[in-house]
Structures are given as structure tokens and as C-alpha cells.
PDB file of C-alpha atoms in Angstrom:
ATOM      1  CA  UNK A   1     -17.130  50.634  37.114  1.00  0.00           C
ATOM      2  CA  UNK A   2     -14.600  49.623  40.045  1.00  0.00           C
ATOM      3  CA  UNK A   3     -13.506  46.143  39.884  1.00  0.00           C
ATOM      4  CA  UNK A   4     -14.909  43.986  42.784  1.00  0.00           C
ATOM      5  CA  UNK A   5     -12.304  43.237  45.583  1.00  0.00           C
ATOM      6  CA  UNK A   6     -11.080  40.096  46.285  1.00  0.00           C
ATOM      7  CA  UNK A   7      -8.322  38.685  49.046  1.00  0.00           C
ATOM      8  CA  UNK A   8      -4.836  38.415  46.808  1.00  0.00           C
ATOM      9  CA  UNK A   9      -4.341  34.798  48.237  1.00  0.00           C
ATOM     10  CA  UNK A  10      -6.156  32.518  50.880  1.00  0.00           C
ATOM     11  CA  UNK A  11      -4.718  28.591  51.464  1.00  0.00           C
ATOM     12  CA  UNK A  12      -5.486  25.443  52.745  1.00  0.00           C
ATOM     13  CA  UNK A  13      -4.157  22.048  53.985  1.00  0.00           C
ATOM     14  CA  UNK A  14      -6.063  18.538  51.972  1.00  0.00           C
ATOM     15  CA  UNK A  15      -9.334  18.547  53.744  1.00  0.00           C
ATOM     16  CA  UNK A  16      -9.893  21.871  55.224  1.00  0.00           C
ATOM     17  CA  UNK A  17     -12.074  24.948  53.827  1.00  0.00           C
ATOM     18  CA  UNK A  18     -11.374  27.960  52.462  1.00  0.00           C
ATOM     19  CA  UNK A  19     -13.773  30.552  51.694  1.00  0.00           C
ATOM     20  CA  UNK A  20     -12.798  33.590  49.475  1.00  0.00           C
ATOM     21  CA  UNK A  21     -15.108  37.037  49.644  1.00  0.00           C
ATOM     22  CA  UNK A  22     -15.972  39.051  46.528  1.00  0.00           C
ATOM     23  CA  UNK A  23     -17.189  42.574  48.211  1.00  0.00           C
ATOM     24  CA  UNK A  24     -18.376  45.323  45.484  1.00  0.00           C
ATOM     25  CA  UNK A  25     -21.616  48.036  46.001  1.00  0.00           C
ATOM     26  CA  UNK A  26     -25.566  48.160  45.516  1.00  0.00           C
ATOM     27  CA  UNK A  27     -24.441  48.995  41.757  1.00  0.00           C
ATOM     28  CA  UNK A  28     -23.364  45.033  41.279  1.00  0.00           C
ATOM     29  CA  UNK A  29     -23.151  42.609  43.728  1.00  0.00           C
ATOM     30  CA  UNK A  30     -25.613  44.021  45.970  1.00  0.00           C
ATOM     31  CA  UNK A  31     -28.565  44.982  43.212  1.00  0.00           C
ATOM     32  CA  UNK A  32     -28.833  41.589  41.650  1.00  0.00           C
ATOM     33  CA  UNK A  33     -28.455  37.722  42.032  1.00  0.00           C
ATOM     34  CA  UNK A  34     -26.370  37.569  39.204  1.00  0.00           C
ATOM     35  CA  UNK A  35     -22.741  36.509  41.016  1.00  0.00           C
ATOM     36  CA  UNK A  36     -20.791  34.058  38.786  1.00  0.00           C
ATOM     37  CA  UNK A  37     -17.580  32.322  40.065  1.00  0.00           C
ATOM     38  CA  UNK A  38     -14.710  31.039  37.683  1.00  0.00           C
ATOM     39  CA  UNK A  39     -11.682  28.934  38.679  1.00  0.00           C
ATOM     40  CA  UNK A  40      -8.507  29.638  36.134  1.00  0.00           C
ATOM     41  CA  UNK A  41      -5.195  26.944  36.111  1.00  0.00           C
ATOM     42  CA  UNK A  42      -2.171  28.628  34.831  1.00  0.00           C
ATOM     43  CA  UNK A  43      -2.038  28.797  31.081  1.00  0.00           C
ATOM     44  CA  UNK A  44      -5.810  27.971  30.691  1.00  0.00           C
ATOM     45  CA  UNK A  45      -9.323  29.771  30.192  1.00  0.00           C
ATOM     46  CA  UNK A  46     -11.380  30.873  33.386  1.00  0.00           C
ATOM     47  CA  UNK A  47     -13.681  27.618  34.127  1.00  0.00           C
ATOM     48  CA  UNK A  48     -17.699  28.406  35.688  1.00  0.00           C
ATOM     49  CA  UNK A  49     -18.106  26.626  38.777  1.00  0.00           C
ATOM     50  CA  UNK A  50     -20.826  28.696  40.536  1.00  0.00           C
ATOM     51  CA  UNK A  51     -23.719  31.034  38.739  1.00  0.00           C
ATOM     52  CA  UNK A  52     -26.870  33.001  39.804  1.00  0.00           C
ATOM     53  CA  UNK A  53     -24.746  33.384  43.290  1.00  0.00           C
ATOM     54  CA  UNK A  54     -25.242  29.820  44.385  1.00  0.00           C
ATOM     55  CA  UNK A  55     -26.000  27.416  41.746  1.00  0.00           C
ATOM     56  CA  UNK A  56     -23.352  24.837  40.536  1.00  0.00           C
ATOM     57  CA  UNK A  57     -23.083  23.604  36.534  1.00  0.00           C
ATOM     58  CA  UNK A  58     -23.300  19.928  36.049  1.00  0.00           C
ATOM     59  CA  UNK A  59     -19.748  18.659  36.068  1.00  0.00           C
ATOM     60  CA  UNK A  60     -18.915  20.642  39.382  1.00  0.00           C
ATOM     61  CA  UNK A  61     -18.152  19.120  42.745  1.00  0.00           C
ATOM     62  CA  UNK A  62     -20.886  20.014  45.127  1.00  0.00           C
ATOM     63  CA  UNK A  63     -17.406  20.971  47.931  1.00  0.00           C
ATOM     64  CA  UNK A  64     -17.410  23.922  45.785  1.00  0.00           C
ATOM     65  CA  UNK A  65     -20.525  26.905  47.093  1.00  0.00           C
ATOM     66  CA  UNK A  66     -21.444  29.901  46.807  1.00  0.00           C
ATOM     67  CA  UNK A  67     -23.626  32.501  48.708  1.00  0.00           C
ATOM     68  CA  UNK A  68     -24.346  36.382  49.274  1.00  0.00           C
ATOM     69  CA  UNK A  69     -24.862  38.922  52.350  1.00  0.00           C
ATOM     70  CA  UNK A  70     -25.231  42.392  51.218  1.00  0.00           C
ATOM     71  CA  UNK A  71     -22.947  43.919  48.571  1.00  0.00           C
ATOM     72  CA  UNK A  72     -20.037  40.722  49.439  1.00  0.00           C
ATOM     73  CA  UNK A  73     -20.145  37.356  47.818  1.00  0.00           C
ATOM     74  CA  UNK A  74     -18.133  34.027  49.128  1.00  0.00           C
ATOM     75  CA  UNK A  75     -17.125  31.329  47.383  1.00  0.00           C
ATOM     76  CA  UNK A  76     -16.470  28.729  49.422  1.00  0.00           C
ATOM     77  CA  UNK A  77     -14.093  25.276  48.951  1.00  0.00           C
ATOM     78  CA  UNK A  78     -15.156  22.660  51.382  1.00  0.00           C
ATOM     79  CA  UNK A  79     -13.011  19.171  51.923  1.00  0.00           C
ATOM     80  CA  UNK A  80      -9.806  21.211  49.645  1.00  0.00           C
ATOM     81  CA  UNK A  81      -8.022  18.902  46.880  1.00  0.00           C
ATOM     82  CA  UNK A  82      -5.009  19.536  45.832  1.00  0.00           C
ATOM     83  CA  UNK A  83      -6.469  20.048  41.627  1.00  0.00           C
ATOM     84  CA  UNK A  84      -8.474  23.320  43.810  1.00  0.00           C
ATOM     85  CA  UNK A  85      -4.971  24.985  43.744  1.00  0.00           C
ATOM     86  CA  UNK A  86      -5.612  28.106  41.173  1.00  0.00           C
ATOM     87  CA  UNK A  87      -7.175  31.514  40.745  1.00  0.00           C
ATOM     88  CA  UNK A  88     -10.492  32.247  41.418  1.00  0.00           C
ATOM     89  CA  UNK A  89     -12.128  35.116  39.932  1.00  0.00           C
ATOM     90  CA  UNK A  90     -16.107  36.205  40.718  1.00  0.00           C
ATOM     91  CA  UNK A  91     -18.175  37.919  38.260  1.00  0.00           C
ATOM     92  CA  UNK A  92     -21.285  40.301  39.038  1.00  0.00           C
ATOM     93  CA  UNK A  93     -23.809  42.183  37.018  1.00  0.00           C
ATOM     94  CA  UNK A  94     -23.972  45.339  36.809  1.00  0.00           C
ATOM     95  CA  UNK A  95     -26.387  46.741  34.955  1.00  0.00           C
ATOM     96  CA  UNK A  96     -27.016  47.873  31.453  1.00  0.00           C
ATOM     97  CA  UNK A  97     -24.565  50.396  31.016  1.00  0.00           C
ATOM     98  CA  UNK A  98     -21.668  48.143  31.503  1.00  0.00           C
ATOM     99  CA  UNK A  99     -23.171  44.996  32.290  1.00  0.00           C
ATOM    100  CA  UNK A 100     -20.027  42.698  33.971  1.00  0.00           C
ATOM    101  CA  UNK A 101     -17.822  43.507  36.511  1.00  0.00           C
ATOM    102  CA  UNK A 102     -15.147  41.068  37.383  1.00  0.00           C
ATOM    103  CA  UNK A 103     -12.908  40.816  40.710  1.00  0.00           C
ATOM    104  CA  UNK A 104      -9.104  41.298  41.426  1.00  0.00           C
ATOM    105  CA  UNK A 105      -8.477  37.646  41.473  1.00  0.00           C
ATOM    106  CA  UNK A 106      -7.429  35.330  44.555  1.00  0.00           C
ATOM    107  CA  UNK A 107      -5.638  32.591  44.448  1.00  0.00           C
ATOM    108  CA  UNK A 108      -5.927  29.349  46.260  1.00  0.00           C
ATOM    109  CA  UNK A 109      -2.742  27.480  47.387  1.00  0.00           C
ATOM    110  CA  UNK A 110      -3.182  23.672  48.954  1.00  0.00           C
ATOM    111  CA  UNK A 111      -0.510  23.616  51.500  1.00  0.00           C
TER     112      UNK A 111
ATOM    113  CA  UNK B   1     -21.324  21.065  23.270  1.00  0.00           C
ATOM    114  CA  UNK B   2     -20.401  23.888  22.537  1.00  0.00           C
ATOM    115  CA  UNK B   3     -16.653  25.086  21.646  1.00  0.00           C
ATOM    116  CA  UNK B   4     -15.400  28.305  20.842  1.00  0.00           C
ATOM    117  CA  UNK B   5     -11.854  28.168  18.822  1.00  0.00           C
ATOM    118  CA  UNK B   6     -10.448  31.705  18.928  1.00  0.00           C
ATOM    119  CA  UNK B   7      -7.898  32.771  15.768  1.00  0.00           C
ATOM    120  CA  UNK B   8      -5.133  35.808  15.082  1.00  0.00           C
ATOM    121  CA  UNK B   9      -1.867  37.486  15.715  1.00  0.00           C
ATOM    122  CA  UNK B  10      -0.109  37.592  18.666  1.00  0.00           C
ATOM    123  CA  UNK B  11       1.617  41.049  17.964  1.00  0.00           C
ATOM    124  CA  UNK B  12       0.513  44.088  17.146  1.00  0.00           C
ATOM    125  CA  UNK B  13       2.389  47.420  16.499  1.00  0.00           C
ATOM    126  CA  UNK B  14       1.279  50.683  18.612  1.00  0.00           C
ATOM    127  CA  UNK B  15      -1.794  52.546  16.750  1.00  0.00           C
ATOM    128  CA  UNK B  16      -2.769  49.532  14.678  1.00  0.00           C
ATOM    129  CA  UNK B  17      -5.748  47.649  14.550  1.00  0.00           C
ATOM    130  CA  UNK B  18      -6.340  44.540  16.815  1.00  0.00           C
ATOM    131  CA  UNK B  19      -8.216  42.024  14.791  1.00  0.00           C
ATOM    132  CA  UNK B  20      -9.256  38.003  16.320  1.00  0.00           C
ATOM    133  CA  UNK B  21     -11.918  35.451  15.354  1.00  0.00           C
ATOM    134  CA  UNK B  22     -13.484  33.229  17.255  1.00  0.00           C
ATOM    135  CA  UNK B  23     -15.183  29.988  15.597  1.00  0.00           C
ATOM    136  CA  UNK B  24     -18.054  28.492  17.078  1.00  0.00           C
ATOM    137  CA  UNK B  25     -19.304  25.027  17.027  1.00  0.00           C
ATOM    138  CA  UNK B  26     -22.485  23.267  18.632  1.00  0.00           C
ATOM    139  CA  UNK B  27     -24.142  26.979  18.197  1.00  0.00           C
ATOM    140  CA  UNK B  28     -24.857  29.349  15.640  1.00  0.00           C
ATOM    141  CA  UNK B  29     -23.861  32.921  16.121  1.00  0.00           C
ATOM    142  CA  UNK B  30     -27.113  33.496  14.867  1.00  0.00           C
ATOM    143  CA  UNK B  31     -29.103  32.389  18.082  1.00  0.00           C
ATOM    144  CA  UNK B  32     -31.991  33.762  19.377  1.00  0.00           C
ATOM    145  CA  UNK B  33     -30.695  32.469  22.529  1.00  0.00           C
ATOM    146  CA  UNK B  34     -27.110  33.652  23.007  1.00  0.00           C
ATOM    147  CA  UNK B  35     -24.753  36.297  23.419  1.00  0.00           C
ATOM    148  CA  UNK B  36     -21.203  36.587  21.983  1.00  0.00           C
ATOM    149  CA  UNK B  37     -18.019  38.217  24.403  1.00  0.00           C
ATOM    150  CA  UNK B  38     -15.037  39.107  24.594  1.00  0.00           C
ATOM    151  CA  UNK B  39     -12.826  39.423  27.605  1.00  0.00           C
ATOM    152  CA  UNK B  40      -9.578  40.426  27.884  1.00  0.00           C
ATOM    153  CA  UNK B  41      -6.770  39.224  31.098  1.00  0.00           C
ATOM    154  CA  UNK B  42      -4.065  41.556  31.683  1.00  0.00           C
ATOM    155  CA  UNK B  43      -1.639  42.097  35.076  1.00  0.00           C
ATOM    156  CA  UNK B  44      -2.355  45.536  35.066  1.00  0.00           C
ATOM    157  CA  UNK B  45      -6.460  45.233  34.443  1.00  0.00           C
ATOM    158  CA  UNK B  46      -7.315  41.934  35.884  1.00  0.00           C
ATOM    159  CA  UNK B  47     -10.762  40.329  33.758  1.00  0.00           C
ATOM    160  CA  UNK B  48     -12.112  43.364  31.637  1.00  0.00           C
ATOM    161  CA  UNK B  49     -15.606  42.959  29.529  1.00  0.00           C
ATOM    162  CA  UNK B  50     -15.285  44.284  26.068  1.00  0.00           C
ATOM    163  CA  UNK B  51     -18.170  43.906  24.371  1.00  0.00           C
ATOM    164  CA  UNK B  52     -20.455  41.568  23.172  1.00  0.00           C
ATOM    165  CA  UNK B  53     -22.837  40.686  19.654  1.00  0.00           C
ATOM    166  CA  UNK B  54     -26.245  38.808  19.357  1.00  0.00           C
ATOM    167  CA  UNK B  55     -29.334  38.307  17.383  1.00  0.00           C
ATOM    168  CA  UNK B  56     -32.933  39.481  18.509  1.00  0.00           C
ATOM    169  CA  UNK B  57     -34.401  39.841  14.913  1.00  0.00           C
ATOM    170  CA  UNK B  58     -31.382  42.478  14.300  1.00  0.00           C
ATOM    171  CA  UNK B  59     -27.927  42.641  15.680  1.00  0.00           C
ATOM    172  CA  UNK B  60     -27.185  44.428  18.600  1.00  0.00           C
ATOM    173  CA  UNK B  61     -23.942  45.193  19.861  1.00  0.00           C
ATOM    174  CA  UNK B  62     -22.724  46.396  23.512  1.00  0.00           C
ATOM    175  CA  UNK B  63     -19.447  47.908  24.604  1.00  0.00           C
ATOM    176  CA  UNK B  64     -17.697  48.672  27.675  1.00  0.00           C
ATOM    177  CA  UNK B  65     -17.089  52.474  28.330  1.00  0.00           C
ATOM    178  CA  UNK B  66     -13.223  52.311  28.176  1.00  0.00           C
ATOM    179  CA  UNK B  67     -12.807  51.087  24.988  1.00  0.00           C
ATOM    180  CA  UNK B  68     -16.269  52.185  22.839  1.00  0.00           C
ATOM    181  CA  UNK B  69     -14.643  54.151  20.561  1.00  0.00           C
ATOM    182  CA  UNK B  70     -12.182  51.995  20.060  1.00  0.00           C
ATOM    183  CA  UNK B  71     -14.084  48.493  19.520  1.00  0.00           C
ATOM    184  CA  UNK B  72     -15.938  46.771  16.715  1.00  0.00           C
ATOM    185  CA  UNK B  73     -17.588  43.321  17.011  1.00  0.00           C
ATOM    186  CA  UNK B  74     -19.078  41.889  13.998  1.00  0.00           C
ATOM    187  CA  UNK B  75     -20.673  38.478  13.593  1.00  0.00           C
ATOM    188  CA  UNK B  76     -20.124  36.195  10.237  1.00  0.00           C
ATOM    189  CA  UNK B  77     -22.726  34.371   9.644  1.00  0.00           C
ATOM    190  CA  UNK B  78     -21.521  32.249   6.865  1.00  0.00           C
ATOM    191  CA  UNK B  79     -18.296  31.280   8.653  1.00  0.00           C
ATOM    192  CA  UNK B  80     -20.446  31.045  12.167  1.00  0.00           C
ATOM    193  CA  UNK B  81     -17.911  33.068  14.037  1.00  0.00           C
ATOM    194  CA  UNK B  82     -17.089  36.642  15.429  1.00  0.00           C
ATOM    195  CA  UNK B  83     -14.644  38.870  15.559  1.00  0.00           C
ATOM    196  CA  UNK B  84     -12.672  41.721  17.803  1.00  0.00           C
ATOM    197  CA  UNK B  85     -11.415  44.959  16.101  1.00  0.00           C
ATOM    198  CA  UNK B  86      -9.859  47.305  18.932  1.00  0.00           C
ATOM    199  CA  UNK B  87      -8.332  50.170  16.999  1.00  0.00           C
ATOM    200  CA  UNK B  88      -5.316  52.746  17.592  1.00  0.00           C
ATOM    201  CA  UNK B  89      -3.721  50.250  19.852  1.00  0.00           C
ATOM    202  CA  UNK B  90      -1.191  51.264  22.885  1.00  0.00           C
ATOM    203  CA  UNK B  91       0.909  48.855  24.811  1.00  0.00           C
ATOM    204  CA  UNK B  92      -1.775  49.155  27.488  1.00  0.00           C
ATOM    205  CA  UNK B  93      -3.946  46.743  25.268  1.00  0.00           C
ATOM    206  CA  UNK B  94      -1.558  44.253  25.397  1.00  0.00           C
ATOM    207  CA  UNK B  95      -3.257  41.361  27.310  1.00  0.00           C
ATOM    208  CA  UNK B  96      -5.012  37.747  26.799  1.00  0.00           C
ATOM    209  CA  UNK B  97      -7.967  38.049  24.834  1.00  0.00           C
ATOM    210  CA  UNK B  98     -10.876  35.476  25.233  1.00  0.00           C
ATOM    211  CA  UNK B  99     -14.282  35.125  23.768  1.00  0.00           C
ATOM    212  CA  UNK B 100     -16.743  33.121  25.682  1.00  0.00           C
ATOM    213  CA  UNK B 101     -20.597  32.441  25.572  1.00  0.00           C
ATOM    214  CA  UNK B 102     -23.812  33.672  27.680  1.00  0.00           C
ATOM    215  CA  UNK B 103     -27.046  32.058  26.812  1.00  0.00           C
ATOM    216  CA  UNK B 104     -30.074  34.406  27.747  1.00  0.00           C
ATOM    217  CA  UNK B 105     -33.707  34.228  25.796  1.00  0.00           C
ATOM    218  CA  UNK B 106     -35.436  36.666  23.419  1.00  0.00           C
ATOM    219  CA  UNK B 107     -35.426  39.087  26.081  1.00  0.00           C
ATOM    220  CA  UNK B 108     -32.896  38.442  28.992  1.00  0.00           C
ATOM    221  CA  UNK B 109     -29.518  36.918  29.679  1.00  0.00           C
ATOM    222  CA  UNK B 110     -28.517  34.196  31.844  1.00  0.00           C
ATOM    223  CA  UNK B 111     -25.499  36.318  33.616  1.00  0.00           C
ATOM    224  CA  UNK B 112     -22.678  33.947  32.965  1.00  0.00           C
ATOM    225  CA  UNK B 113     -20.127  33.015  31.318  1.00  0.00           C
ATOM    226  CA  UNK B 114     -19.920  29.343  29.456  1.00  0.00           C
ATOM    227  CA  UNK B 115     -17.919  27.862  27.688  1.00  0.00           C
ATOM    228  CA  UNK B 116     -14.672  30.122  27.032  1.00  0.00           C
ATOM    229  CA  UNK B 117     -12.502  30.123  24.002  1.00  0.00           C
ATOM    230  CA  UNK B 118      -8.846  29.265  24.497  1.00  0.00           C
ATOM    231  CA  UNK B 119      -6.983  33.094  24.765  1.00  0.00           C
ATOM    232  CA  UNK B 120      -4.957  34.618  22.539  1.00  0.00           C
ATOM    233  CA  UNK B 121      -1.495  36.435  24.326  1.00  0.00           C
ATOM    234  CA  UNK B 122      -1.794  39.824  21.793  1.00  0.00           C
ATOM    235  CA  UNK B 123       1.158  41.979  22.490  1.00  0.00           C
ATOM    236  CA  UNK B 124       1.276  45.622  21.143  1.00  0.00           C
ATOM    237  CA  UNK B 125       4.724  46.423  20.816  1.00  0.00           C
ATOM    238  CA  UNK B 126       6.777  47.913  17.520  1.00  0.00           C
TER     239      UNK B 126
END
């Protein structure tokens, strides 16, 4: 199971949006509505902020969304802080054989 | 809430055994409604899924293809916690390891991850 591919970096001024695309095949991201989003600080554990593709835990800001065209997810950042600067990471399903498949990892600067 | 509190050594000499804990509070490792991963973080791997434990009436145990004969997860029941054995370890193992959480039911999983442990930096190196 490939890893899903994500853009190395994407930034931002205060404000602005930034959207970051999680593209991986019919075996994952495609075949079920099961994309998960986690945002990582330096030095600390990956943190959920989107699951089921778009849905947001309690706790996360509702700039922070998530949606799904074919076999490529998006996270986006709407109205970017400067506390949104870290590494984003999405997560799919993949079936029962080896059932998560995580991306490469992109990482948000706030110019 | 929940709170996973991960435990073990940093360093690890080539072809030994990896061994971590991870100690779980506000949940019971016994749950009919939860799942029990770990995930390792390295440069050269990005997020891997290891494995995972949980209770349906019996354990069950899953493991990812690149490390299955490699990889033991048992639950403790009396301590509430679960542990990571990865076996004949290379420096290619070295990474952060994390255990986190996926609720589900009796019969499915809710496909996410919540809450994580902490890491643990385990290096393999003699």
C-alpha cells in the first residue's frame, strides 16, 4: 500500500486560505468516506481536526474543512492564524488487508 | 477523557526486541467499543500503521504487511494497557512510536484516530 501524496509545503499570509490535496486510488481514498486529517506541531503527537472526509471534532475551529472529488482529498484552512503553522498529515482507509494509509506530510507556513 | 501514556526505552541494539506500553485511562482496553494502535513517524517512512488489538468477545489482532512477522501486540488487562513487541530490529525501525485510539462498535470502526499517546523516539543502534 503506496502512501497517499501530499504537496511537501503550501503557505499563507494571516487571513488568507490555503488548501492542501491528499490524492491516492479507488483502493483508499476513492472507495470509502473514511478520510481523516491530523495537524502535528514540532515535538508533539498528530492532533484530529477533520474525520469521515468532512466532519470536524468538537474543539476544532470551523476555518478548518475538509472535502473529496474522486480518489483526492483537500483540507482546507480558511481565515489562516499564525498557531495553523505545522504539518498536516491525511489518513484514508483502505480496506481490510491493511486498513490505514497515511500521506507524505505537508506543511503549512504563515508568512 | 481519555489519555493514553505510552512507556519504554529509547534505544535498542540491531536484532533485538522492541518492547513499549501504553497506559490507558478514561477506557478500558477491554472495550467492546474500541480499537488499540500503534503508529510509528520516521523521515524515511512518513506515518506507518502497525497494528492494532481489541475485544469482540475474543481478542483479535491486525498487522500491517511489512512488519507481520515481526510484530506482537498484546493487551493487559489487569494493568489496562498494551504493548508493542517488533522483533529482530534493524536501524530502519528506528522512528517515533505512538499508540492512539479508534472507537468503532461490535462490528465496525469509526476510521480515525483519537486521542494519541505522547511518542516514544526508539533508536536501534549498537
Amino acid at each position: 500500500q503506496s502512501a497517499l501524496t501530499q504537496p511537501r509545503s503550501v503557505s499563507g499570509s494571516p487571513g488568507q486560505s490555503v488548501t492542501i490535496s491528499c490524492t491516492g486510488t479507488s483502493s483508499d481514498v476513492g472507495g470509502y468516506n473514511y478520510v481523516s486529517w491530523y495537524q502535528q506541531h514540532p515535538g508533539k503527537a498528530p492532533k484530529l481536526m477533520i474525520y469521515d472526509v468532512s466532519k470536524r471534532p468538537s474543539g476544532v475551529p470551523d476555518r478548518f474543512s475538509g472535502s473529496k472529488s474522486g480518489n483526492t482529498a483537500s483540507l482546507t484552512i480558511s481565515g489562516l492564524q499564525a498557531e495553523d503553522e505545522a504539518d498536516y498529515y491525511c489518513c484514508s482507509y483502505a480496506g481490510s488487508y491493511t486498513p490505514y494509509v497515511f500521506g507524505t506530510g505537508t506543511k503549512v507556513t504563515v508568512l | 477523557q481519555v489519555q493514553l501514556q505510552q512507556s519504554g526505552p529509547g534505544l535498542v541494539k540491531p536484532s533485538q526486541t522492541l518492547s513499549l506500553t501504553c497506559a490507558i485511562s478514561g477506557d478500558s482496553v477491554s472495550s467492546n467499543s474500541a480499537a488499540w494502535n500503534w503508529i510509528r513517524q520516521s523521515p524515511s517512512r512518513g506515518l506507518e500503521w502497525l497494528g492494532r488489538t481489541y475485544y469482540r468477545s475474543k481478542w483479535y489482532n491486525d498487522y500491517a504487511v511489512s512488519v507481520k512477522s515481526r510484530i506482537t501486540i498484546n493487551p493487559d488487562t489487569s494493568k489496562n494497557q498494551f504493548s508493542l513487541q517488533l522483533n529482530s530490529v534493524t536501524p530502519e525501525d528506528t522512528a517515533v512510536y505512538y499508540c492512539a485510539r479508534v472507537e468503532g462498535s461490535s462490528s465496525w470502526f469509526k476510521n480515525w484516530f483519537d486521542p494519541w499517546g505522547q511518542g516514544t523516539l526508539v533508536t536501534v543502534s549498537s
